[in-house]
Coordinates of C-alpha atoms in Angstrom, one line a residue:
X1 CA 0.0 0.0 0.0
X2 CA 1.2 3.6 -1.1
X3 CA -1.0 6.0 0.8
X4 CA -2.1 6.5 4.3
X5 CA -4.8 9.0 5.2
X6 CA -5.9 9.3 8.8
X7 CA -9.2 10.5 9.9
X8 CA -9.3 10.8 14.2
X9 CA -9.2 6.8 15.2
X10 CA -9.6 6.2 11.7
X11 CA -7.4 5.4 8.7
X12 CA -7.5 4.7 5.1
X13 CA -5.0 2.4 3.0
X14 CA -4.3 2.7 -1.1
X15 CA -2.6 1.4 -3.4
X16 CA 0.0 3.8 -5.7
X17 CA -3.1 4.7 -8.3
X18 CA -5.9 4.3 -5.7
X19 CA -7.7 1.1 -7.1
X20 CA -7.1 -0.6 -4.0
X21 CA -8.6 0.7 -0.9
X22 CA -8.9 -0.4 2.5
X23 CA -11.1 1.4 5.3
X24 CA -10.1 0.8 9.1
X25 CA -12.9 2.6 10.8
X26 CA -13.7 3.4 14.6
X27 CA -16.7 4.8 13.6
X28 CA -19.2 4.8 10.3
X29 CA -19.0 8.7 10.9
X30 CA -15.3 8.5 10.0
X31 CA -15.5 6.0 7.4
X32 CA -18.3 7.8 5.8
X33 CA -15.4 10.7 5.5
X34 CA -12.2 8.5 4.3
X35 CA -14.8 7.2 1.2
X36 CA -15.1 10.7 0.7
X37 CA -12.0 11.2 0.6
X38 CA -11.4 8.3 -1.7
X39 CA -14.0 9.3 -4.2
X40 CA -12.5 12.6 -4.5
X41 CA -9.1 11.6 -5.1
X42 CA -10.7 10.0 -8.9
X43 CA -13.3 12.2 -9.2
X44 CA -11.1 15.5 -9.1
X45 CA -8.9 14.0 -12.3
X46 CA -12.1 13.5 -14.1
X47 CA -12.8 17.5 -13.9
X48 CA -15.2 16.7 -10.5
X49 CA -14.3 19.1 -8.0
X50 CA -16.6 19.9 -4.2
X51 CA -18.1 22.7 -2.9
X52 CA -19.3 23.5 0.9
X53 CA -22.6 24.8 -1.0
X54 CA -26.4 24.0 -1.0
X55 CA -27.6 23.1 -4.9
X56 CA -31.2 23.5 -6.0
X57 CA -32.8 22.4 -9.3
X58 CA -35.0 25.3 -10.6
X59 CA -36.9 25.1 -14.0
X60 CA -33.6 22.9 -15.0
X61 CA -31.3 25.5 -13.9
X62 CA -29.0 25.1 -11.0
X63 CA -27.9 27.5 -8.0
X64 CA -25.5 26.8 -5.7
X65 CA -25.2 28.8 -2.1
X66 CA -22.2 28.7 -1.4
X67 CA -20.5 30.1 2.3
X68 CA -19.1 28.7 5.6
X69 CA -21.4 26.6 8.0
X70 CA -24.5 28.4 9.5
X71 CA -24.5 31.3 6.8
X72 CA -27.6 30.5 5.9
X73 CA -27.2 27.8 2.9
X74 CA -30.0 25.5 3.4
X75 CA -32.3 27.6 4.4
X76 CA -32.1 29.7 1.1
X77 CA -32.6 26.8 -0.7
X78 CA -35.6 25.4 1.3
X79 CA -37.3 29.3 0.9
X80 CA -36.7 28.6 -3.0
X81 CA -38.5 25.0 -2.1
X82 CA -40.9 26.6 -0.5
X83 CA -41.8 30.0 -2.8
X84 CA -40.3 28.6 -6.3
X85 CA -40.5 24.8 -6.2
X86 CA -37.5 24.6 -6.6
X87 CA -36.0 20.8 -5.7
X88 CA -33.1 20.8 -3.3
X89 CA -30.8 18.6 -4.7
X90 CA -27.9 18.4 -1.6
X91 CA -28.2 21.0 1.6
X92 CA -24.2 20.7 1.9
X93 CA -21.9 19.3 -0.1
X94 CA -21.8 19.7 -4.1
X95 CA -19.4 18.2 -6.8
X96 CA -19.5 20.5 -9.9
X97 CA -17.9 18.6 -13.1
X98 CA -16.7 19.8 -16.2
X99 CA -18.1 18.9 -19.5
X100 CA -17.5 20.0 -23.2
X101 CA -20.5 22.3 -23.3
X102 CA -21.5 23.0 -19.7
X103 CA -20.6 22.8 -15.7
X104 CA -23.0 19.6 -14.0
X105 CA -24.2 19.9 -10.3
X106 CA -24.1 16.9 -8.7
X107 CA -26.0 15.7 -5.7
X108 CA -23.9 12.9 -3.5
X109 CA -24.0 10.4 -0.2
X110 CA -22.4 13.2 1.6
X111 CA -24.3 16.1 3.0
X112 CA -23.2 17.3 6.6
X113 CA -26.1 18.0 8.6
X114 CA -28.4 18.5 6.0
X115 CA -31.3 16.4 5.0
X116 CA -30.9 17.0 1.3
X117 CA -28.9 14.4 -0.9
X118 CA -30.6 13.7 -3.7
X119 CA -29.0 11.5 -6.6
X120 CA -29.3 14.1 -9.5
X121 CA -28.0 16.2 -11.7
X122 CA -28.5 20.1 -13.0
X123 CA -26.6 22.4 -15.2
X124 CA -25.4 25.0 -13.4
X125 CA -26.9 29.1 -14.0
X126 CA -24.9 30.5 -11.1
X127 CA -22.7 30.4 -8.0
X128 CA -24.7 32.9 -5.3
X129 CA -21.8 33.7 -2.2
X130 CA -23.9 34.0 1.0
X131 CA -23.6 37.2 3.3
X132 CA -25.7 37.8 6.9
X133 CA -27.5 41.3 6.4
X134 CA -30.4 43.1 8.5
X135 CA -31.5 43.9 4.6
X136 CA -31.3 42.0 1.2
X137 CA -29.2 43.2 -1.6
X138 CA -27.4 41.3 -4.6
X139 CA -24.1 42.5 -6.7
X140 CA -21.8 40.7 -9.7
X141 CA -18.6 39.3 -8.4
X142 CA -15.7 40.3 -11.0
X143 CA -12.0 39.4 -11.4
X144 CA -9.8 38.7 -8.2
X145 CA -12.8 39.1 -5.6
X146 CA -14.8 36.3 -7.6
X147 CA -11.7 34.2 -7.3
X148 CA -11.7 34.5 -3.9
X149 CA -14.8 34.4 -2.2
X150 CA -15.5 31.1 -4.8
X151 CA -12.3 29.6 -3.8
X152 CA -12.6 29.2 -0.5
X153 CA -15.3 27.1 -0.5
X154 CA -13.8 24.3 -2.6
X155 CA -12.3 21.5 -1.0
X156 CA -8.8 20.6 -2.3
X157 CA -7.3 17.1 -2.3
X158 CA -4.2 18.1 -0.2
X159 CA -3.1 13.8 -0.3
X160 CA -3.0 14.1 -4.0
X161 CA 0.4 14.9 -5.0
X162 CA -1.3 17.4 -8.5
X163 CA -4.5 17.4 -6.9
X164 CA -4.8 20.9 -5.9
X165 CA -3.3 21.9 -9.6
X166 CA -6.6 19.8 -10.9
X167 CA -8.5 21.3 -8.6
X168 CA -7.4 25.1 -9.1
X169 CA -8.0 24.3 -13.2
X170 CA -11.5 23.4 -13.3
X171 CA -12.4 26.2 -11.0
X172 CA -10.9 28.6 -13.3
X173 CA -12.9 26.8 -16.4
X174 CA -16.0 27.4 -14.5
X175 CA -15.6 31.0 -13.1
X176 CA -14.2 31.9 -16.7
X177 CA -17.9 30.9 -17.9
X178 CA -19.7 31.4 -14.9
X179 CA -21.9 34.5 -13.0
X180 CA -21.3 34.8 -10.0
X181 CA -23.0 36.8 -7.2
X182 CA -22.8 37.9 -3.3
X183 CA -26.2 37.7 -1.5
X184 CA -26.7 39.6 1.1
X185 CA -29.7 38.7 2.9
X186 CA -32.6 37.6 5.2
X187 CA -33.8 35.2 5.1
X188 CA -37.0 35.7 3.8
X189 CA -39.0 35.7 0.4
X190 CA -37.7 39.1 -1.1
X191 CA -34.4 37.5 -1.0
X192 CA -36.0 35.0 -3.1
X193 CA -37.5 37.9 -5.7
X194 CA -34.2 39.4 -5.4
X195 CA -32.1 36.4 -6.5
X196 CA -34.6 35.5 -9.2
X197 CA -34.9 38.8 -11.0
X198 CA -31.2 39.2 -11.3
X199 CA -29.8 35.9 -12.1
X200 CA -33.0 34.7 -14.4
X201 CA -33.8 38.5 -15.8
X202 CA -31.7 38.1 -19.1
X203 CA -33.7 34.7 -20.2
X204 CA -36.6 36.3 -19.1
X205 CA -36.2 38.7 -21.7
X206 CA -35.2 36.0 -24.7
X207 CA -38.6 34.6 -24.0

């Protein structure tokens, strides 16, 4: 065996290319985390990489919420559940992936505390970066500042010996051809109208 990962009284075994795996777990909490971790490890070289975000499936577009624990992620996507209908595809944790044509959300196993983890898929409109406000207001993220408010939310395979250099290419791919915007917020409906008549106002005027 080549790598060693431990995880508190838990550890992971793999061979040199990560075919072979073996789990010694204390705990299916930690277990639950090395998989993770092993999943990651092939899903970042197939253009796959995660996000700390909520990911909702609306009219067949996708929004992702992205921001620290207790921002506020879930609940702005069960108030776009609840005014929109929009489906909540996973409350926590989001792989995005690369294709020719477009960025994929992915639901997953994995979704911290929340009760969302549904296995689908959604192209993906935009990345909304979560802010705590006593009022609701939106603006564009450009250049350096959407680099790094987006960036720290993605988890980066620190075992892999190129695996941040994979990780740090398909985020540029998808800022390069994705909006993104800071939410300030309550949560409440207007942040809901809010969201919705900036991010879906341009295909509301091709219809």
């Amino acid at each position: 065996m080549k790598h060693l990962i431990l995880y508190n009284q838990s550890y992971l075994l793999a061979d040199k290319d990560w075919k072979q795996i073996t789990i010694y777990k204390k705990s299916e909490e930690e277990a639950k985390i090395l998989l993770l971790q092993a999943f990651y490890t092939h899903a970042v070289q197939r253009h796959i990489i995660q996000l700390h975000s909520s990911l909702i499936d609306f009219q067949g577009k996708g929004i992702l919420f992205l921001g620290p624990s207790g921002i506020g992620k879930t609940t702005q996507a069960e108030l776009w559940s609840k005014y929109r209908g929009a489906k909540i595809i996973n409350g926590d944790i989001v792989f995005v992936q690369e294709k020719e044509t477009e960025f994929l959300g992915w639901g997953s196993p994995w979704h911290g505390s929340s009760p969302y983890c549904e296995n689908a898929n959604v192209p993906v409109k935009a990345l909304i970066v979560l802010k705590q406000a006593k009022g609701n207001s939106i603006r564009k993220l450009e250049g350096f500042e959407k680099v790094k408010e987006v960036s720290g939310n993605v988890f980066y395979p620190q075992w892999l010996e190129n695996g941040i250099e994979l990780c740090l290419k398909t985020l540029d791919h998808l800022l390069s051809g994705t909006d993104v915007y800071e939410l300030s917020c309550l949560p409440d409906e207007d942040a809901v109208n809010l969201l919705e008549q900036v991010v879906f106002c341009n295909d509301a005027k091709k219809d």
